[in-house]
Amino acid sequence: MIDRLREYGIHDEAVLSAIGGVERHSFVDQALASRAYEDVALPIGHEQTISRPTVVATMLAAVIAPMKSDVRKRAKVLEIGTGCGWQAAVMARLFGEVYSVERIRGLHENARKNLAPLRLANVRLAFGDGREGLPQVAPFDAIVIAAAGMELPEALMHQMAIGARLIAPVGGEEQALHLVERTSEDDWRVTVLEGARFVPLREGTA
Ligand code: SAH
């Protein structure tokens, strides 16, 4: 899988080694385990999917681009859409502290089970509507949103530290990754990157 990511154009060694360090097959149903190392989104129940490795690698490489490795290893980051917990495990290998929010109770609990054997001391899972973020823990040095809203969630923009990056798919049928950089208390720079295909970012909990 790492060779495929390199071919795809991911050159960030920290991202490659974080992804290579997590067994993706242990986050999906046994019947799908043989496909866990293909670059595909796979079903994880509740009509949700584990994201494609190339997409996760692209998003992580984009948010960490300006970070020196010592800064990265101390960074406090937020993931919206825990799903099965795979990306949270990858992020735990890159960052100091990882918070991940999921709105579907069954997935939140399943992610907890999937992550337990990895004994990652720096990951905190929360159940709730991630569009609200985690104001009690903010500001974050990076935010990664794994589901597509029609716009960038306002509350999350305000939970970015100055200089932090946020990456999120935006759109409905047609989506594109948006990379946001908070340049001051009142300014955010948004760059639209490549097209994407994510499950929708929904309101409330289930
Ligand atoms: N990163 C995940 C993939 C997540 S798929 C992994 O590695 O498996 C996107 C997830 O976002 C789904 O589980 C979906 O339930 C969740 N989601 C959608 N809207 C949300 C919201 N408002 N708050 C939190 N999670 C949300």
PDB file of C-alpha atoms and ligand atoms in Angstrom:
ATOM      1  CA  MET A   1       0.000   0.000   0.000  1.00  0.00           C
ATOM      2  CA  ILE A   2       2.848   2.388   0.784  1.00  0.00           C
ATOM      3  CA  ASP A   3       4.299   1.874  -2.706  1.00  0.00           C
ATOM      4  CA  ARG A   4       0.907   2.712  -4.144  1.00  0.00           C
ATOM      5  CA  LEU A   5       0.746   5.882  -2.061  1.00  0.00           C
ATOM      6  CA  ARG A   6       4.195   6.894  -3.327  1.00  0.00           C
ATOM      7  CA  GLU A   7       3.146   6.256  -6.925  1.00  0.00           C
ATOM      8  CA  TYR A   8       0.054   8.342  -6.283  1.00  0.00           C
ATOM      9  CA  GLY A   9       2.349  11.232  -5.327  1.00  0.00           C
ATOM     10  CA  ILE A  10       2.443  11.124  -1.531  1.00  0.00           C
ATOM     11  CA  HIS A  11       6.033  11.869  -0.542  1.00  0.00           C
ATOM     12  CA  ASP A  12       5.673  12.895   3.090  1.00  0.00           C
ATOM     13  CA  GLU A  13       7.663  10.210   4.922  1.00  0.00           C
ATOM     14  CA  ALA A  14       5.949  10.852   8.256  1.00  0.00           C
ATOM     15  CA  VAL A  15       2.524  10.301   6.679  1.00  0.00           C
ATOM     16  CA  LEU A  16       3.704   7.197   4.816  1.00  0.00           C
ATOM     17  CA  SER A  17       5.179   5.650   7.914  1.00  0.00           C
ATOM     18  CA  ALA A  18       2.112   6.491  10.039  1.00  0.00           C
ATOM     19  CA  ILE A  19      -0.182   4.798   7.514  1.00  0.00           C
ATOM     20  CA  GLY A  20       2.214   1.880   7.146  1.00  0.00           C
ATOM     21  CA  GLY A  21       2.242   1.476  10.918  1.00  0.00           C
ATOM     22  CA  VAL A  22      -1.476   0.789  11.310  1.00  0.00           C
ATOM     23  CA  GLU A  23      -3.062  -2.503  10.246  1.00  0.00           C
ATOM     24  CA  ARG A  24      -6.070  -1.379   8.217  1.00  0.00           C
ATOM     25  CA  HIS A  25      -7.499  -4.916   8.079  1.00  0.00           C
ATOM     26  CA  SER A  26      -8.196  -4.925  11.804  1.00  0.00           C
ATOM     27  CA  PHE A  27     -10.615  -1.987  11.367  1.00  0.00           C
ATOM     28  CA  VAL A  28     -12.950  -3.631   8.852  1.00  0.00           C
ATOM     29  CA  ASP A  29     -15.212  -6.664   8.877  1.00  0.00           C
ATOM     30  CA  GLN A  30     -13.354  -9.963   8.506  1.00  0.00           C
ATOM     31  CA  ALA A  31     -15.114 -10.627   5.209  1.00  0.00           C
ATOM     32  CA  LEU A  32     -13.476  -7.466   3.799  1.00  0.00           C
ATOM     33  CA  ALA A  33     -10.054  -7.926   5.384  1.00  0.00           C
ATOM     34  CA  SER A  34      -8.515  -9.212   2.137  1.00  0.00           C
ATOM     35  CA  ARG A  35      -9.362  -5.873   0.507  1.00  0.00           C
ATOM     36  CA  ALA A  36      -8.105  -3.716   3.368  1.00  0.00           C
ATOM     37  CA  TYR A  37      -4.868  -2.786   1.594  1.00  0.00           C
ATOM     38  CA  GLU A  38      -6.471  -1.739  -1.678  1.00  0.00           C
ATOM     39  CA  ASP A  39      -6.987   1.948  -2.301  1.00  0.00           C
ATOM     40  CA  VAL A  40     -10.739   1.769  -1.855  1.00  0.00           C
ATOM     41  CA  ALA A  41     -13.346   2.999   0.578  1.00  0.00           C
ATOM     42  CA  LEU A  42     -14.907  -0.003   2.341  1.00  0.00           C
ATOM     43  CA  PRO A  43     -18.211  -0.291   4.222  1.00  0.00           C
ATOM     44  CA  ILE A  44     -17.989  -0.087   8.022  1.00  0.00           C
ATOM     45  CA  GLY A  45     -21.717  -0.345   8.824  1.00  0.00           C
ATOM     46  CA  HIS A  46     -24.410   2.309   9.380  1.00  0.00           C
ATOM     47  CA  GLU A  47     -24.028   3.243   5.674  1.00  0.00           C
ATOM     48  CA  GLN A  48     -20.581   4.725   6.330  1.00  0.00           C
ATOM     49  CA  THR A  49     -17.190   3.892   4.844  1.00  0.00           C
ATOM     50  CA  ILE A  50     -13.553   3.837   5.881  1.00  0.00           C
ATOM     51  CA  SER A  51     -11.823   6.444   3.702  1.00  0.00           C
ATOM     52  CA  ARG A  52      -9.427   5.611   0.846  1.00  0.00           C
ATOM     53  CA  PRO A  53      -5.778   5.580   1.956  1.00  0.00           C
ATOM     54  CA  THR A  54      -4.697   7.955  -0.824  1.00  0.00           C
ATOM     55  CA  VAL A  55      -7.298  10.499   0.244  1.00  0.00           C
ATOM     56  CA  VAL A  56      -6.372  10.257   3.920  1.00  0.00           C
ATOM     57  CA  ALA A  57      -2.693  10.587   3.004  1.00  0.00           C
ATOM     58  CA  THR A  58      -3.426  13.645   0.846  1.00  0.00           C
ATOM     59  CA  MET A  59      -5.390  15.316   3.625  1.00  0.00           C
ATOM     60  CA  LEU A  60      -2.801  14.591   6.309  1.00  0.00           C
ATOM     61  CA  ALA A  61       0.096  15.708   4.104  1.00  0.00           C
ATOM     62  CA  ALA A  62      -1.739  18.978   3.400  1.00  0.00           C
ATOM     63  CA  VAL A  63      -2.367  19.835   7.054  1.00  0.00           C
ATOM     64  CA  ILE A  64       1.135  18.970   8.253  1.00  0.00           C
ATOM     65  CA  ALA A  65       3.024  20.613   5.379  1.00  0.00           C
ATOM     66  CA  PRO A  66       4.009  23.742   7.364  1.00  0.00           C
ATOM     67  CA  MET A  67       4.757  21.850  10.621  1.00  0.00           C
ATOM     68  CA  LYS A  68       8.294  20.966  11.671  1.00  0.00           C
ATOM     69  CA  SER A  69       8.416  17.458  13.092  1.00  0.00           C
ATOM     70  CA  ASP A  70       8.942  18.554  16.711  1.00  0.00           C
ATOM     71  CA  VAL A  71       5.928  20.882  16.438  1.00  0.00           C
ATOM     72  CA  ARG A  72       3.892  18.110  14.845  1.00  0.00           C
ATOM     73  CA  LYS A  73       4.727  15.667  17.617  1.00  0.00           C
ATOM     74  CA  ARG A  74       3.357  18.117  20.191  1.00  0.00           C
ATOM     75  CA  ALA A  75       0.334  19.218  18.137  1.00  0.00           C
ATOM     76  CA  LYS A  76      -3.235  18.885  19.379  1.00  0.00           C
ATOM     77  CA  VAL A  77      -5.507  17.881  16.519  1.00  0.00           C
ATOM     78  CA  LEU A  78      -9.155  17.134  15.837  1.00  0.00           C
ATOM     79  CA  GLU A  79     -10.769  14.603  13.519  1.00  0.00           C
ATOM     80  CA  ILE A  80     -14.469  14.828  12.681  1.00  0.00           C
ATOM     81  CA  GLY A  81     -15.954  11.464  11.695  1.00  0.00           C
ATOM     82  CA  THR A  82     -14.191   8.727  13.671  1.00  0.00           C
ATOM     83  CA  GLY A  83     -15.893   5.975  11.666  1.00  0.00           C
ATOM     84  CA  CYS A  84     -14.041   2.761  12.459  1.00  0.00           C
ATOM     85  CA  GLY A  85     -11.131   4.613  14.072  1.00  0.00           C
ATOM     86  CA  TRP A  86      -8.499   3.815  11.441  1.00  0.00           C
ATOM     87  CA  GLN A  87      -7.600   7.394  10.582  1.00  0.00           C
ATOM     88  CA  ALA A  88      -7.543   8.303  14.285  1.00  0.00           C
ATOM     89  CA  ALA A  89      -4.946   5.544  14.789  1.00  0.00           C
ATOM     90  CA  VAL A  90      -2.893   6.906  11.888  1.00  0.00           C
ATOM     91  CA  MET A  91      -3.122  10.429  13.307  1.00  0.00           C
ATOM     92  CA  ALA A  92      -2.023   9.144  16.734  1.00  0.00           C
ATOM     93  CA  ARG A  93       1.307   8.195  15.159  1.00  0.00           C
ATOM     94  CA  LEU A  94       1.770  11.671  13.706  1.00  0.00           C
ATOM     95  CA  PHE A  95       0.539  14.069  16.375  1.00  0.00           C
ATOM     96  CA  GLY A  96       0.834  14.657  20.103  1.00  0.00           C
ATOM     97  CA  GLU A  97      -2.837  14.559  21.004  1.00  0.00           C
ATOM     98  CA  VAL A  98      -5.727  13.381  18.835  1.00  0.00           C
ATOM     99  CA  TYR A  99      -9.403  14.086  19.519  1.00  0.00           C
ATOM    100  CA  SER A 100     -11.956  12.403  17.274  1.00  0.00           C
ATOM    101  CA  VAL A 101     -15.721  12.962  17.234  1.00  0.00           C
ATOM    102  CA  GLU A 102     -18.364  10.616  15.772  1.00  0.00           C
ATOM    103  CA  ARG A 103     -22.132  11.221  15.583  1.00  0.00           C
ATOM    104  CA  ILE A 104     -23.289   7.578  15.258  1.00  0.00           C
ATOM    105  CA  ARG A 105     -23.239   5.838  18.633  1.00  0.00           C
ATOM    106  CA  GLY A 106     -22.651   2.334  17.183  1.00  0.00           C
ATOM    107  CA  LEU A 107     -19.599   3.496  15.202  1.00  0.00           C
ATOM    108  CA  HIS A 108     -18.213   5.459  18.138  1.00  0.00           C
ATOM    109  CA  GLU A 109     -18.395   2.317  20.293  1.00  0.00           C
ATOM    110  CA  ASN A 110     -16.983   0.127  17.570  1.00  0.00           C
ATOM    111  CA  ALA A 111     -14.043   2.510  17.088  1.00  0.00           C
ATOM    112  CA  ARG A 112     -13.359   2.306  20.809  1.00  0.00           C
ATOM    113  CA  LYS A 113     -13.190  -1.515  20.505  1.00  0.00           C
ATOM    114  CA  ASN A 114     -10.988  -1.358  17.424  1.00  0.00           C
ATOM    115  CA  LEU A 115      -8.544   1.039  19.063  1.00  0.00           C
ATOM    116  CA  ALA A 116      -8.377  -0.635  22.490  1.00  0.00           C
ATOM    117  CA  PRO A 117      -5.777  -3.285  21.564  1.00  0.00           C
ATOM    118  CA  LEU A 118      -3.489  -0.567  20.129  1.00  0.00           C
ATOM    119  CA  ARG A 119      -3.287   1.108  23.565  1.00  0.00           C
ATOM    120  CA  LEU A 120      -2.853   4.570  22.101  1.00  0.00           C
ATOM    121  CA  ALA A 121      -2.523   6.845  25.101  1.00  0.00           C
ATOM    122  CA  ASN A 122      -2.888  10.009  23.003  1.00  0.00           C
ATOM    123  CA  VAL A 123      -6.299   9.412  21.378  1.00  0.00           C
ATOM    124  CA  ARG A 124      -9.587  10.620  22.883  1.00  0.00           C
ATOM    125  CA  LEU A 125     -12.871   9.613  21.256  1.00  0.00           C
ATOM    126  CA  ALA A 126     -15.991  11.720  21.711  1.00  0.00           C
ATOM    127  CA  PHE A 127     -19.601  11.040  20.766  1.00  0.00           C
ATOM    128  CA  GLY A 128     -21.470  14.050  19.407  1.00  0.00           C
ATOM    129  CA  ASP A 129     -22.098  16.335  16.450  1.00  0.00           C
ATOM    130  CA  GLY A 130     -18.618  17.167  15.226  1.00  0.00           C
ATOM    131  CA  ARG A 131     -19.850  20.319  13.480  1.00  0.00           C
ATOM    132  CA  GLU A 132     -19.761  21.893  16.937  1.00  0.00           C
ATOM    133  CA  GLY A 133     -16.172  20.775  17.484  1.00  0.00           C
ATOM    134  CA  LEU A 134     -14.844  20.489  21.016  1.00  0.00           C
ATOM    135  CA  PRO A 135     -14.806  24.059  22.379  1.00  0.00           C
ATOM    136  CA  GLN A 136     -13.560  22.864  25.780  1.00  0.00           C
ATOM    137  CA  VAL A 137     -10.381  21.445  24.167  1.00  0.00           C
ATOM    138  CA  ALA A 138      -9.807  24.050  21.399  1.00  0.00           C
ATOM    139  CA  PRO A 139      -7.777  25.599  19.872  1.00  0.00           C
ATOM    140  CA  PHE A 140      -6.445  22.848  17.606  1.00  0.00           C
ATOM    141  CA  ASP A 141      -3.254  22.885  15.549  1.00  0.00           C
ATOM    142  CA  ALA A 142      -4.953  20.918  12.763  1.00  0.00           C
ATOM    143  CA  ILE A 143      -8.487  19.739  11.973  1.00  0.00           C
ATOM    144  CA  VAL A 144      -9.401  16.975   9.520  1.00  0.00           C
ATOM    145  CA  ILE A 145     -13.032  16.490   8.548  1.00  0.00           C
ATOM    146  CA  ALA A 146     -13.855  13.082   7.062  1.00  0.00           C
ATOM    147  CA  ALA A 147     -17.387  13.885   5.847  1.00  0.00           C
ATOM    148  CA  ALA A 148     -18.678  16.477   3.375  1.00  0.00           C
ATOM    149  CA  GLY A 149     -20.825  19.436   4.422  1.00  0.00           C
ATOM    150  CA  MET A 150     -22.321  22.002   2.057  1.00  0.00           C
ATOM    151  CA  GLU A 151     -20.082  24.590   3.675  1.00  0.00           C
ATOM    152  CA  LEU A 152     -17.127  24.723   6.045  1.00  0.00           C
ATOM    153  CA  PRO A 153     -18.409  24.421   9.641  1.00  0.00           C
ATOM    154  CA  GLU A 154     -18.157  27.890  11.182  1.00  0.00           C
ATOM    155  CA  ALA A 155     -17.604  26.680  14.755  1.00  0.00           C
ATOM    156  CA  LEU A 156     -14.610  24.628  13.641  1.00  0.00           C
ATOM    157  CA  MET A 157     -13.006  27.589  11.871  1.00  0.00           C
ATOM    158  CA  HIS A 158     -13.007  29.372  15.237  1.00  0.00           C
ATOM    159  CA  GLN A 159     -11.458  26.371  16.980  1.00  0.00           C
ATOM    160  CA  MET A 160      -8.326  26.567  14.823  1.00  0.00           C
ATOM    161  CA  ALA A 161      -5.201  28.024  16.409  1.00  0.00           C
ATOM    162  CA  ILE A 162      -3.663  30.934  14.479  1.00  0.00           C
ATOM    163  CA  GLY A 163      -1.487  29.299  11.815  1.00  0.00           C
ATOM    164  CA  ALA A 164      -3.431  26.022  12.022  1.00  0.00           C
ATOM    165  CA  ARG A 165      -4.774  24.211   8.986  1.00  0.00           C
ATOM    166  CA  LEU A 166      -8.124  22.537   8.452  1.00  0.00           C
ATOM    167  CA  ILE A 167      -8.978  20.224   5.585  1.00  0.00           C
ATOM    168  CA  ALA A 168     -12.467  19.160   4.615  1.00  0.00           C
ATOM    169  CA  PRO A 169     -14.459  17.952   1.632  1.00  0.00           C
ATOM    170  CA  VAL A 170     -17.197  20.450   0.754  1.00  0.00           C
ATOM    171  CA  GLY A 171     -20.217  19.865  -1.473  1.00  0.00           C
ATOM    172  CA  GLY A 172     -23.060  17.472  -2.213  1.00  0.00           C
ATOM    173  CA  GLU A 173     -22.976  15.370  -5.383  1.00  0.00           C
ATOM    174  CA  GLU A 174     -19.894  17.310  -6.487  1.00  0.00           C
ATOM    175  CA  GLN A 175     -17.306  17.750  -3.780  1.00  0.00           C
ATOM    176  CA  ALA A 176     -13.848  19.267  -3.516  1.00  0.00           C
ATOM    177  CA  LEU A 177     -11.291  19.225  -0.736  1.00  0.00           C
ATOM    178  CA  HIS A 178     -10.930  22.657   0.864  1.00  0.00           C
ATOM    179  CA  LEU A 179      -7.733  23.552   2.685  1.00  0.00           C
ATOM    180  CA  VAL A 180      -8.134  26.358   5.210  1.00  0.00           C
ATOM    181  CA  GLU A 181      -5.360  28.247   6.956  1.00  0.00           C
ATOM    182  CA  ARG A 182      -6.115  30.604   9.817  1.00  0.00           C
ATOM    183  CA  THR A 183      -3.794  33.513   9.220  1.00  0.00           C
ATOM    184  CA  SER A 184      -4.946  35.771  12.097  1.00  0.00           C
ATOM    185  CA  GLU A 185      -7.700  36.117  14.674  1.00  0.00           C
ATOM    186  CA  ASP A 186     -10.063  37.285  11.908  1.00  0.00           C
ATOM    187  CA  ASP A 187      -8.624  35.890   8.692  1.00  0.00           C
ATOM    188  CA  TRP A 188      -8.807  32.512   7.008  1.00  0.00           C
ATOM    189  CA  ARG A 189      -7.295  31.624   3.647  1.00  0.00           C
ATOM    190  CA  VAL A 190      -9.192  28.928   1.726  1.00  0.00           C
ATOM    191  CA  THR A 191      -7.652  26.948  -1.141  1.00  0.00           C
ATOM    192  CA  VAL A 192      -9.770  24.566  -3.190  1.00  0.00           C
ATOM    193  CA  LEU A 193      -7.893  21.366  -4.026  1.00  0.00           C
ATOM    194  CA  GLU A 194      -8.923  18.244  -5.929  1.00  0.00           C
ATOM    195  CA  GLY A 195     -12.368  16.661  -6.211  1.00  0.00           C
ATOM    196  CA  ALA A 196     -13.481  14.215  -3.540  1.00  0.00           C
ATOM    197  CA  ARG A 197     -16.200  11.760  -2.681  1.00  0.00           C
ATOM    198  CA  PHE A 198     -17.125  11.510   0.998  1.00  0.00           C
ATOM    199  CA  VAL A 199     -20.210  10.516   2.975  1.00  0.00           C
ATOM    200  CA  PRO A 200     -22.265  13.540   4.076  1.00  0.00           C
ATOM    201  CA  LEU A 201     -21.543  15.560   7.207  1.00  0.00           C
ATOM    202  CA  ARG A 202     -24.865  15.348   9.021  1.00  0.00           C
ATOM    203  CA  GLU A 203     -26.486  17.301  11.811  1.00  0.00           C
ATOM    204  CA  GLY A 204     -27.107  15.941  15.280  1.00  0.00           C
ATOM    205  CA  THR A 205     -26.417  12.466  16.633  1.00  0.00           C
ATOM    206  CA  ALA A 206     -27.800   9.016  15.856  1.00  0.00           C
TER     207      ALA A 206
HETATM  208  N1  SAH B   1     -12.096   8.508   9.288  1.00  0.00           N
HETATM  209  C1  SAH B   1     -12.968   7.369   9.245  1.00  0.00           C
HETATM  210  C2  SAH B   1     -13.876   7.391   8.059  1.00  0.00           C
HETATM  211  C3  SAH B   1     -15.057   8.141   8.373  1.00  0.00           C
HETATM  212  S1  SAH B   1     -16.415   8.141   7.266  1.00  0.00           S
HETATM  213  C4  SAH B   1     -12.218   6.069   9.297  1.00  0.00           C
HETATM  214  O1  SAH B   1     -10.995   6.044   9.349  1.00  0.00           O
HETATM  215  O2  SAH B   1     -12.916   5.060   9.324  1.00  0.00           O
HETATM  216  C5  SAH B   1     -17.149   9.602   7.882  1.00  0.00           C
HETATM  217  C6  SAH B   1     -17.725   9.502   9.270  1.00  0.00           C
HETATM  218  O3  SAH B   1     -18.196  10.796   9.598  1.00  0.00           O
HETATM  219  C7  SAH B   1     -18.919   8.559   9.415  1.00  0.00           C
HETATM  220  O4  SAH B   1     -18.668   7.626  10.415  1.00  0.00           O
HETATM  221  C8  SAH B   1     -20.059   9.497   9.796  1.00  0.00           C
HETATM  222  O5  SAH B   1     -20.983   8.928  10.709  1.00  0.00           O
HETATM  223  C9  SAH B   1     -19.308  10.642  10.447  1.00  0.00           C
HETATM  224  N2  SAH B   1     -20.013  11.905  10.525  1.00  0.00           N
HETATM  225  C10 SAH B   1     -20.844  12.491   9.624  1.00  0.00           C
HETATM  226  N3  SAH B   1     -21.307  13.655  10.086  1.00  0.00           N
HETATM  227  C11 SAH B   1     -20.743  13.845  11.317  1.00  0.00           C
HETATM  228  C12 SAH B   1     -20.845  14.857  12.317  1.00  0.00           C
HETATM  229  N4  SAH B   1     -21.609  15.943  12.162  1.00  0.00           N
HETATM  230  N5  SAH B   1     -20.119  14.702  13.448  1.00  0.00           N
HETATM  231  C13 SAH B   1     -19.329  13.620  13.652  1.00  0.00           C
HETATM  232  N6  SAH B   1     -19.212  12.612  12.746  1.00  0.00           N
HETATM  233  C14 SAH B   1     -19.915  12.724  11.599  1.00  0.00           C
END
